[in-house]
Amino acid sequence: SSILSGSNNNSDGKGKTISYLSDRGDSKQVINEIIGEFEKNHDYKVNVTYTSKGTSTDQQLQKMVAAGNPPDLIFDTSADAYRYQRDGDLAAISNVVQDSELPDPVNVDGESYFAPTMVEPLMFWYRNDLYSSNPESWSKWETEAKQVSQSHNIKGFVTQSGQTNNADTQITQYLWQNDVEIYNGPSDNIQVTIDDGANRRKAVETYQWLKTMSQYSPNGSGWEWGDAIEALQQENAAAIASVGGLPILTIAENRPDLVEKLSPSPYPHPEGTKRSKWWAYMEGHVVRNDGKATEGAKAFADFFSKSDKFMDFVLSAPLFQFPPTRKGLNSEAVKNNETIQNHPAVMKLVKENWDSFSTILATGKDGAPNIVAADAYGQQLLGQSADQLLVGGKSPEQTVDWVAKQLRGLKN
Amino acid sequence: MATSSKGAGSFVSQKRQQQIKRVGVYTTAILVSIFVTIPVYIMLLLAFQPPEVVFSGGQVNLIPQILSFQNFNELLTTTKTVRYMTNSIIVTGSSMVLSTSIAVTAGYGLTRFDFRGKSLTARAVLFSYMFSPIVLAIPLYVLFYTAGLLNSYFALTLSLTAISTPFAIWLMWQYFQTIPISLEESAWVRGASRWRTVRDVVLPVARPGYISAAIFSFAVAWNDFTMARVVMSSDNMYTITVGASLFLDRVSVGWSETMAVSFLMCIPPFLIALFLQNYLLQGFSVGGLE
Amino acid sequence: MLPILYALNMSLFSNPTQEAAFVGLANYTELLSSPDFWSFLWNSVVYALSTTILSLLVGLGLALVVNQRIKGRSILRTMMIFPYLIPTLVVIFLWKFILDPNVGILNQVLVDAGLLAQPIGFFSSLKWAMAGVVVTSVWKFGSFSFFILLARLQAIDPDLYERARVEGATTWQAFRDITFPHLRGAILIILLVRGIWMFNKFDIIWLSTNGGPLNTTTTLPIRVYQLAFNEVNFGGATALAGIMFFLLAIVATVYFRVFNPSEEVGA
Amino acid sequence: MAKSIHLTDVRKVFKSGGKEFEAIDNLSLDIPAGSFTTIVGPSGCGKTTTLRMLAGLETPTSGQIHFGEEEVTNLRPQERNIAMVFQSIALYPHMSVRENIGYGLKIAGVSQAKRNESIEEAARTLQITDQLDKKPAELSGGQQQRVALGSAFVQNPDVLLLDEPMSDLDAKLKAELRVEVQRLHQELDTTIVYVTHDQTEAMTMSDNVVLLNEGSLEQFDPPKTLFDYPTSEYVARFIGTPSTNVLECRIEIIDGVPAVTGHGLEIPLPNQDLSAFTGDDIKIGIRPQYLSLGTGDHSVEATVEVVEPLGTESVVHARTLDDTRLDIVSAAADDLAPGESIAASFDKDHLYFFDADGATQLFGEELTENQSQAQWGSEQ
Amino acid sequence: MAKSIHLTDVRKVFKSGGKEFEAIDNLSLDIPAGSFTTIVGPSGCGKTTTLRMLAGLETPTSGQIHFGEEEVTNLRPQERNIAMVFQSIALYPHMSVRENIGYGLKIAGVSQAKRNESIEEAARTLQITDQLDKKPAELSGGQQQRVALGSAFVQNPDVLLLDEPMSDLDAKLKAELRVEVQRLHQELDTTIVYVTHDQTEAMTMSDNVVLLNEGSLEQFDPPKTLFDYPTSEYVARFIGTPSTNVLECRIEIIDGVPAVTGHGLEIPLPNQDLSAFTGDDIKIGIRPQYLSLGTGDHSVEATVEVVEPLGTESVVHARTLDDTRLDIVSAAADDLAPGESIAASFDKDHLYFFDADGATQLFGEELTENQSQAQWGSEQ
Ligand SMILES: Nc1ncnc2c1ncn2[C@@H]1O[C@H](COP(=O)(O)OP(=O)(O)OP(=O)(O)O)[C@@H](O)[C@H]1O
Ligand SMILES: Nc1ncnc2c1ncn2[C@@H]1O[C@H](COP(=O)(O)OP(=O)(O)OP(=O)(O)O)[C@@H](O)[C@H]1O
Ligand SMILES: [Mg+2]
Ligand SMILES: [Mg+2]
């Protein structure tokens, strides 16, 4: 770039530069390699703008759109993808998705709009030296957490709450574990059902359980994923919820001695429920229809998914990100990854539960895309509901009423 | 005619007041040292030790065990930290110089020249600080995009200068009013032009004033995240705040690398503080304090 | 000023970054009729006032201390300017590492010393969150008034203090009658500008508490951010920014009327 | 090149806290090129203001100022080739004494070496060679003043303005520097305007003296004329120390001849036409130096209040019978005690006669010489 | 309560740019309680420094200062009950004149109403009533000085220190204020130490005069003693204007009697034992006021250089045949022209005799009186 005059994407030749917005700065190296190969084979240049995690992608996107300079390709979550689609901003990439074995979470009227590149499932981690066994069920978690809290100088559990993504995902997952149907209805007529009949009872039950568990937890309001991991690392808590093997990655660096004391576990569930939905983030590519190199962006999304570097991309954070397909999961690349080999239990969990992995988007009737849920996640309403319960002192019933009201407010 | 009891009306004796003052002065000094030093100490502690040493045993070990550059090595090999730092230094330096110069010039003008609506203009300038900068990102981006100025040092320098200048001008305006005009007059009658007078007489005397302005503009520019995010969209042009925020939320980045990059981000501020400090001490101040 | 007008214009539309529909003042009326608005406004006022006044006091105290002839004042001075110069990002790292319930060394030390039964999550408790962000803000911004006031202090003719001492003035009286009048203009401006900035301050709170828990640290700018980027309601966000702007403008106008901070001590 | 200075109807009004204050009121003056003019007057009468207008540091509210033919009323100080020593001294705190003195030369582009030469010469003259490397804050009051003076010495202006440049110096040094200033005046081709409170300075150095009274011109004359032929009681009282004694009398016709009476005096004014004042009050003025102790042709009785010994002479402060102050300078007053009654006599040649408004109507010497003085026009 | 002041071996060394500078050198003084002491001396001799040590604004490098019995060497200014007028005036720029004057009273806790009374009285005395509401920057130099003086007037200190408080005032006002200061001194029970360059002030106001010479005490005596019986050539030259004339002579034995010769003079010193000086150089001093034009018993020939008219008298600057400067004050010098040859005669009673080191060995009046003066001890 020149020092004095900025480079304007317009001037690079019309439609020949693909403007690519990505928050995957972590994998910058692999991405650059893939881009290099793409540029060799295609008459396009790819110009990446990296953003940090969180809302900064939204922010950058809004700026670019407002200036009439929207990106062609965005790396984003399926929920956001659906939101853009609803706004009419996306170009269909059915050929990229449907020709492959990729899941197709944003399919509207038969056209696919989202090319998944990775899956990040939620998971629990507990101290196998303090917990006498893998608790799994609500009641066992409760007894174990209680025992740990009382007999060791450590909290047995972490209940996270507040306006954060992790609190929101966790609360959602807890509700799912008790078969609470938060929403129902087809994509164009989503109903909030969390306070209907049996759902209400089960939701109250769930919040009640959370409240119980919070006795054995530090105040986790506003905690990010990293905060919970630190609680584990600093031995302030004996069990946390997290995404995939994320805790292992951090703790291996800071407390290598602790790694083998950690075991993964599925989310706690009340006795007798079937495990129907398992939260997994899904991230991938969307192509906007108002950019200057829409065709190039489609080509790049396709090239990316099929690139032989694709696995390198996914495995740049092993145990945390997983390939989007079962085939990928079983691939040699995954098998040969050293980190994954060291933690077979994680892989086992993922494989066993692969079919129940679900995104927040797919919570309409029969997994139809649910825009209300996507928005609720955007504002972390369920995370906030836990704050109402644990920090604000609302009863479980009041909490359910509160969250139902908020969700309905979104709908309108 | 008057009472002879000096210091009446105060309940505490002179000596006592003096003692209180000394105790106060030293307590404050010590508290401040502790207050400032502790975070800095912790930063160094983490930055210069491998994480497993700091965190071993489930506690943050507050006594350093070994000296290691592992965290820096990690930073320098896997990230563009050097490039980001360079960018930051370039824009911060230029913005600081530009803003301070404008502030000195405008501040002097406001002090020594009379024109209509002078204080009104000056006040109006402060009003620009009242609009929440959060929502300005989008309008600014649109403007820069339209002007074709994205991704340039020039545009970022200009924007940062625009942020720091209004207050810097205020500072200088206020400061110049403390300089006796007779000093300038005595230069004028010797034939020194206005500019020459400013250079030879006003600026040396106004040193503490423009150093404040420089410190302020430095802080604005070095601290900036929003503007850099608006103007720069290419990896090579990111400043350290933006660049660091890109890799700091990586899953594998822990406190140690964070503190290492923090340490790097603290070096220029430290040098600036040290340099301006010495510069401030050189010579004198109007009252001949030092 | 162009961006401000642009933003104010956007506040009149429902979804200005995409396809914009003109809604007039609807964004404004909607915001003002929400009960949350007033609690956020209250938070903003508490945060802005407490940080502004505390940092002024801290800065003033430091400036007075460093203006004394004491040993090591030059090192002190360097140390005091330092926090203001380092990026907020780093400040947050440092303070998180101190106040954090898990890695935070303050908790660690207090617990080890037996003063605390268990760590406090300063940024996640209803009681401490606001105090936590205020302390962090004051740590960073205390030196802002410090270096400005120090510069002004050095410009005071030492003869005046000598005369006051001869006339029997105590340290306090000399401060009240000489130092303060000379600093008055600067103090008033610092209060005003710092107040405006703190009222609009976003990053420190966002990075440390996200506005939580239970919105106890949600100030108007945090709300603006949420509106703009979480709820993708840019029209609402700019409208709220507009409301804040008008509030500040009114306060500032009154402030100028009452205090006239540009009136200076003649040299 | 020395230039003449002309002030035409110059007024200067200051605004202070909403009120207007007239510092200079319709001042007209013509100062010849190359002359040495002293401005004197009571504190606050507008001397500094006048000088500052000449320097271009204040703009007259109305009226014009010319240097030679050129109008300079609105010219900036830099555009007038002047030098000035400020009453407030105004040294640059950050420069050494050497740099302070040499700054004007530096501005003029004089080389370092030449500058040093001039500076050192000036410092020698001013006896501050030892102080050259100090900063102003380290100097005594008088040393500071000499530095200010030094910076004027080294320059070569058309007009040199000096505002009480020696007020903080001791008499001995002052006397020496007076000579130096005069030498400088002769060497440099420059017009000097000099403000002072020291009458010795005014009397000895200047070609002309301007006496101001609350912003207006009271008298503008060579020093000796000012002293010997004051145009008013105000001038007579202001010039000369101790102040001229003034006694209130009346004009009466005694034996068909007008005579001044009062305080036991009877001074016939045979051939003067003061008939217009007959029956009126008139004031006579006599300098303390012209009063001698003891009776004589004309003498006044008084009571001693204080005797101030001044070294070779003493000042006797006394009061006449009707309580008017009467000062007498005498070399033989050492043995007078307060309360003692004395007589003070004078020669009527030394009298001034003022009318009720204070304007001088007659000088004593006219009584004998019976001819009008060429040096002075009878103003008013 | 007025307090006596005692300085014992006080030294003050300034460090400036690495170099040491001895401003005061072993100064010992005993100033009686309630007295009025004037400090005089050439510019830079340490007057201000001495005053500042008395005020507690500088700490002596060594030596002690006592106020009465109490040692105050290291006391802070607030702990000494003093008032001071600074040479640099030091007005508070942000306070009105009224507030400036009243500040000390306010500190002392005097009520607003009482303060105003005192302020207005002082302002009347100082003729600045009209300026009370102005800010210092709006005042003329002399007005500022009067404000500073005013703030000292209203206080009631044990010790009142005044550093050239009237240098910027005109002679007339000075004369009036001198009286006021003395009145104040009598009213208030206070010890005054007064620094001045004005010899009239020193001579007329003070009980004692301290003459400093480069930081050391030269003479400490009542003014008249100082004037009439200077202990050294330095004192004789410094006190009195114009400066005392000094002529270099020798002692020779003429007709068996020691006599001073030189410059055509022959002054026999019959009954004085100056034999120790026989053949040596000796200097005689004579004040210009004691020289009269024309020949007499003892006269010196000289050539006129300049005649400075001072009003009632003139100063004749002349040079003797061997080029020594000779000043004569005379009331009858108006018609002397430069270059003219004159004779100046004197009465040997008025002579001072200094040895080669400048110490006074003999006063002329001793020649006739033949008795030693009680007032002065022959120092050295
Ligand atoms: N802070 C200082 N540093 C160095 N030298 C100093 C300082 N203050 C005074 N001096 C020197 O000490 C000497 C005495 O100074 P002081 O001010 O006492 O003189 P003074 O007798 O008051 O003279 P003046 O009549 O000119 O005011 C001077 O030569 C001066 O240069
Ligand atoms: N800036 C100003 N505002 C208001 N009045 C002023 C200002 N400057 C001067 N004056 C007034 O004008 C008058 C003349 O002031 P000036 O300084 O010329 O007096 P001066 O003759 O030099 O007196 P001094 O001998 O005391 O220095 C004074 O009464 C003064 O108070
Ligand atoms: Mg003046
Ligand atoms: Mg002095």
PDB file of N, CA and C and ligand atoms in Angstrom, chain D residues 131 134 137-143 146 168-169, chain E residues 14-16 21 23 41-50 58 87 163-164 195 197, ligand 1:
ATOM      1  N   GLN D 131      28.357  38.541  35.701  1.00  0.00           N
ATOM      2  CA  GLN D 131      27.027  37.925  35.711  1.00  0.00           C
ATOM      3  C   GLN D 131      26.629  37.371  34.352  1.00  0.00           C
ATOM      4  N   LYS D 134      24.931  34.022  34.095  1.00  0.00           N
ATOM      5  CA  LYS D 134      23.810  33.691  34.962  1.00  0.00           C
ATOM      6  C   LYS D 134      22.485  33.810  34.214  1.00  0.00           C
ATOM      7  N   ALA D 137      16.965  35.063  36.809  1.00  0.00           N
ATOM      8  CA  ALA D 137      16.428  34.807  38.149  1.00  0.00           C
ATOM      9  C   ALA D 137      17.518  34.816  39.206  1.00  0.00           C
ATOM     10  N   GLU D 138      18.772  34.697  38.767  1.00  0.00           N
ATOM     11  CA  GLU D 138      19.862  34.658  39.741  1.00  0.00           C
ATOM     12  C   GLU D 138      20.483  36.026  39.979  1.00  0.00           C
ATOM     13  N   LEU D 139      19.873  37.039  39.408  1.00  0.00           N
ATOM     14  CA  LEU D 139      20.455  38.372  39.546  1.00  0.00           C
ATOM     15  C   LEU D 139      19.731  39.191  40.599  1.00  0.00           C
ATOM     16  N   SER D 140      20.431  40.169  41.129  1.00  0.00           N
ATOM     17  CA  SER D 140      19.773  41.117  42.018  1.00  0.00           C
ATOM     18  C   SER D 140      18.939  42.074  41.174  1.00  0.00           C
ATOM     19  N   GLY D 141      18.048  42.802  41.832  1.00  0.00           N
ATOM     20  CA  GLY D 141      17.169  43.720  41.119  1.00  0.00           C
ATOM     21  C   GLY D 141      17.935  44.698  40.239  1.00  0.00           C
ATOM     22  N   GLY D 142      18.953  45.293  40.805  1.00  0.00           N
ATOM     23  CA  GLY D 142      19.717  46.272  40.050  1.00  0.00           C
ATOM     24  C   GLY D 142      20.480  45.640  38.901  1.00  0.00           C
ATOM     25  N   GLN D 143      20.952  44.424  39.126  1.00  0.00           N
ATOM     26  CA  GLN D 143      21.655  43.741  38.038  1.00  0.00           C
ATOM     27  C   GLN D 143      20.717  43.449  36.886  1.00  0.00           C
ATOM     28  N   ARG D 146      20.272  46.479  34.934  1.00  0.00           N
ATOM     29  CA  ARG D 146      21.416  46.781  34.086  1.00  0.00           C
ATOM     30  C   ARG D 146      21.455  45.899  32.850  1.00  0.00           C
ATOM     31  N   ASP D 168      16.510  51.182  40.127  1.00  0.00           N
ATOM     32  CA  ASP D 168      16.980  50.256  41.147  1.00  0.00           C
ATOM     33  C   ASP D 168      18.490  50.313  41.357  1.00  0.00           C
ATOM     34  N   LEU D 169      19.109  51.375  40.891  1.00  0.00           N
ATOM     35  CA  LEU D 169      20.564  51.458  41.030  1.00  0.00           C
ATOM     36  C   LEU D 169      20.933  52.465  42.109  1.00  0.00           C
TER      37      LEU D 169
ATOM     38  N   PHE E  14      25.361  31.069  47.148  1.00  0.00           N
ATOM     39  CA  PHE E  14      24.451  30.567  46.105  1.00  0.00           C
ATOM     40  C   PHE E  14      25.208  29.630  45.192  1.00  0.00           C
ATOM     41  N   LYS E  15      24.559  28.591  44.797  1.00  0.00           N
ATOM     42  CA  LYS E  15      25.154  27.733  43.771  1.00  0.00           C
ATOM     43  C   LYS E  15      24.460  28.056  42.466  1.00  0.00           C
ATOM     44  N   SER E  16      25.272  28.359  41.484  1.00  0.00           N
ATOM     45  CA  SER E  16      24.676  28.717  40.197  1.00  0.00           C
ATOM     46  C   SER E  16      25.505  28.072  39.109  1.00  0.00           C
ATOM     47  N   PHE E  21      28.741  31.075  44.672  1.00  0.00           N
ATOM     48  CA  PHE E  21      28.818  32.520  44.702  1.00  0.00           C
ATOM     49  C   PHE E  21      28.486  32.984  46.110  1.00  0.00           C
ATOM     50  N   ALA E  23      27.250  35.421  48.447  1.00  0.00           N
ATOM     51  CA  ALA E  23      26.496  36.673  48.412  1.00  0.00           C
ATOM     52  C   ALA E  23      26.640  37.442  49.721  1.00  0.00           C
ATOM     53  N   GLY E  41      23.991  50.082  49.870  1.00  0.00           N
ATOM     54  CA  GLY E  41      25.164  49.456  49.274  1.00  0.00           C
ATOM     55  C   GLY E  41      24.965  49.365  47.786  1.00  0.00           C
ATOM     56  N   PRO E  42      26.052  49.148  47.073  1.00  0.00           N
ATOM     57  CA  PRO E  42      25.926  49.118  45.620  1.00  0.00           C
ATOM     58  C   PRO E  42      25.034  47.964  45.165  1.00  0.00           C
ATOM     59  N   SER E  43      24.529  48.088  43.977  1.00  0.00           N
ATOM     60  CA  SER E  43      23.673  47.050  43.416  1.00  0.00           C
ATOM     61  C   SER E  43      24.409  45.714  43.403  1.00  0.00           C
ATOM     62  N   GLY E  44      23.758  44.687  43.907  1.00  0.00           N
ATOM     63  CA  GLY E  44      24.356  43.354  43.911  1.00  0.00           C
ATOM     64  C   GLY E  44      25.194  43.064  45.134  1.00  0.00           C
ATOM     65  N   CYS E  45      25.154  43.937  46.152  1.00  0.00           N
ATOM     66  CA  CYS E  45      26.026  43.734  47.301  1.00  0.00           C
ATOM     67  C   CYS E  45      25.412  42.795  48.333  1.00  0.00           C
ATOM     68  N   GLY E  46      24.142  42.418  48.152  1.00  0.00           N
ATOM     69  CA  GLY E  46      23.573  41.450  49.083  1.00  0.00           C
ATOM     70  C   GLY E  46      22.465  41.999  49.962  1.00  0.00           C
ATOM     71  N   LYS E  47      21.919  43.133  49.628  1.00  0.00           N
ATOM     72  CA  LYS E  47      20.866  43.722  50.456  1.00  0.00           C
ATOM     73  C   LYS E  47      19.613  42.849  50.449  1.00  0.00           C
ATOM     74  N   THR E  48      19.165  42.535  49.260  1.00  0.00           N
ATOM     75  CA  THR E  48      17.966  41.716  49.159  1.00  0.00           C
ATOM     76  C   THR E  48      18.187  40.358  49.815  1.00  0.00           C
ATOM     77  N   THR E  49      19.347  39.795  49.592  1.00  0.00           N
ATOM     78  CA  THR E  49      19.650  38.498  50.186  1.00  0.00           C
ATOM     79  C   THR E  49      19.542  38.568  51.711  1.00  0.00           C
ATOM     80  N   THR E  50      20.088  39.629  52.294  1.00  0.00           N
ATOM     81  CA  THR E  50      20.006  39.786  53.739  1.00  0.00           C
ATOM     82  C   THR E  50      18.552  39.854  54.198  1.00  0.00           C
ATOM     83  N   GLU E  58      15.227  32.692  52.531  1.00  0.00           N
ATOM     84  CA  GLU E  58      16.472  31.977  52.234  1.00  0.00           C
ATOM     85  C   GLU E  58      17.017  31.507  53.576  1.00  0.00           C
ATOM     86  N   GLN E  87      11.221  43.598  46.412  1.00  0.00           N
ATOM     87  CA  GLN E  87      11.781  44.451  45.357  1.00  0.00           C
ATOM     88  C   GLN E  87      11.061  44.182  44.033  1.00  0.00           C
ATOM     89  N   ASP E 163      11.949  46.317  50.810  1.00  0.00           N
ATOM     90  CA  ASP E 163      13.027  46.244  49.826  1.00  0.00           C
ATOM     91  C   ASP E 163      12.781  47.249  48.710  1.00  0.00           C
ATOM     92  N   GLU E 164      13.444  48.351  48.789  1.00  0.00           N
ATOM     93  CA  GLU E 164      13.293  49.432  47.821  1.00  0.00           C
ATOM     94  C   GLU E 164      11.829  49.689  47.504  1.00  0.00           C
ATOM     95  N   VAL E 195      15.585  48.602  52.779  1.00  0.00           N
ATOM     96  CA  VAL E 195      16.656  48.628  51.779  1.00  0.00           C
ATOM     97  C   VAL E 195      16.372  49.753  50.809  1.00  0.00           C
ATOM     98  N   HIS E 197      18.181  52.627  47.707  1.00  0.00           N
ATOM     99  CA  HIS E 197      19.293  53.219  46.969  1.00  0.00           C
ATOM    100  C   HIS E 197      19.276  54.721  47.125  1.00  0.00           C
TER     101      HIS E 197
HETATM  102  N1  LIG F   1      19.652  32.651  43.140  1.00  0.00           N
HETATM  103  C1  LIG F   1      20.873  33.184  42.960  1.00  0.00           C
HETATM  104  N2  LIG F   1      21.830  32.461  42.358  1.00  0.00           N
HETATM  105  C2  LIG F   1      23.056  32.993  42.168  1.00  0.00           C
HETATM  106  N3  LIG F   1      23.423  34.211  42.524  1.00  0.00           N
HETATM  107  C3  LIG F   1      22.500  34.981  43.146  1.00  0.00           C
HETATM  108  C4  LIG F   1      21.183  34.510  43.385  1.00  0.00           C
HETATM  109  N4  LIG F   1      20.483  35.486  43.997  1.00  0.00           N
HETATM  110  C5  LIG F   1      21.334  36.533  44.131  1.00  0.00           C
HETATM  111  N5  LIG F   1      22.543  36.235  43.620  1.00  0.00           N
HETATM  112  C6  LIG F   1      23.706  37.106  43.593  1.00  0.00           C
HETATM  113  O1  LIG F   1      23.950  37.543  44.897  1.00  0.00           O
HETATM  114  C7  LIG F   1      24.351  38.895  44.898  1.00  0.00           C
HETATM  115  C8  LIG F   1      23.511  39.687  45.874  1.00  0.00           C
HETATM  116  O2  LIG F   1      22.190  39.753  45.395  1.00  0.00           O
HETATM  117  P1  LIG F   1      21.094  40.665  46.071  1.00  0.00           P
HETATM  118  O3  LIG F   1      19.836  40.434  45.327  1.00  0.00           O
HETATM  119  O4  LIG F   1      21.109  40.450  47.519  1.00  0.00           O
HETATM  120  O5  LIG F   1      21.635  42.111  45.725  1.00  0.00           O
HETATM  121  P2  LIG F   1      21.070  43.513  46.171  1.00  0.00           P
HETATM  122  O6  LIG F   1      22.041  44.063  47.104  1.00  0.00           O
HETATM  123  O7  LIG F   1      19.677  43.401  46.583  1.00  0.00           O
HETATM  124  O8  LIG F   1      21.185  44.299  44.788  1.00  0.00           O
HETATM  125  P3  LIG F   1      20.177  45.319  44.097  1.00  0.00           P
HETATM  126  O9  LIG F   1      20.380  46.602  44.719  1.00  0.00           O
HETATM  127  O10 LIG F   1      20.662  45.296  42.700  1.00  0.00           O
HETATM  128  O11 LIG F   1      18.815  44.749  44.245  1.00  0.00           O
HETATM  129  C9  LIG F   1      24.257  39.395  43.473  1.00  0.00           C
HETATM  130  O12 LIG F   1      25.549  39.469  42.911  1.00  0.00           O
HETATM  131  C10 LIG F   1      23.449  38.334  42.763  1.00  0.00           C
HETATM  132  O13 LIG F   1      23.900  38.185  41.455  1.00  0.00           O
END
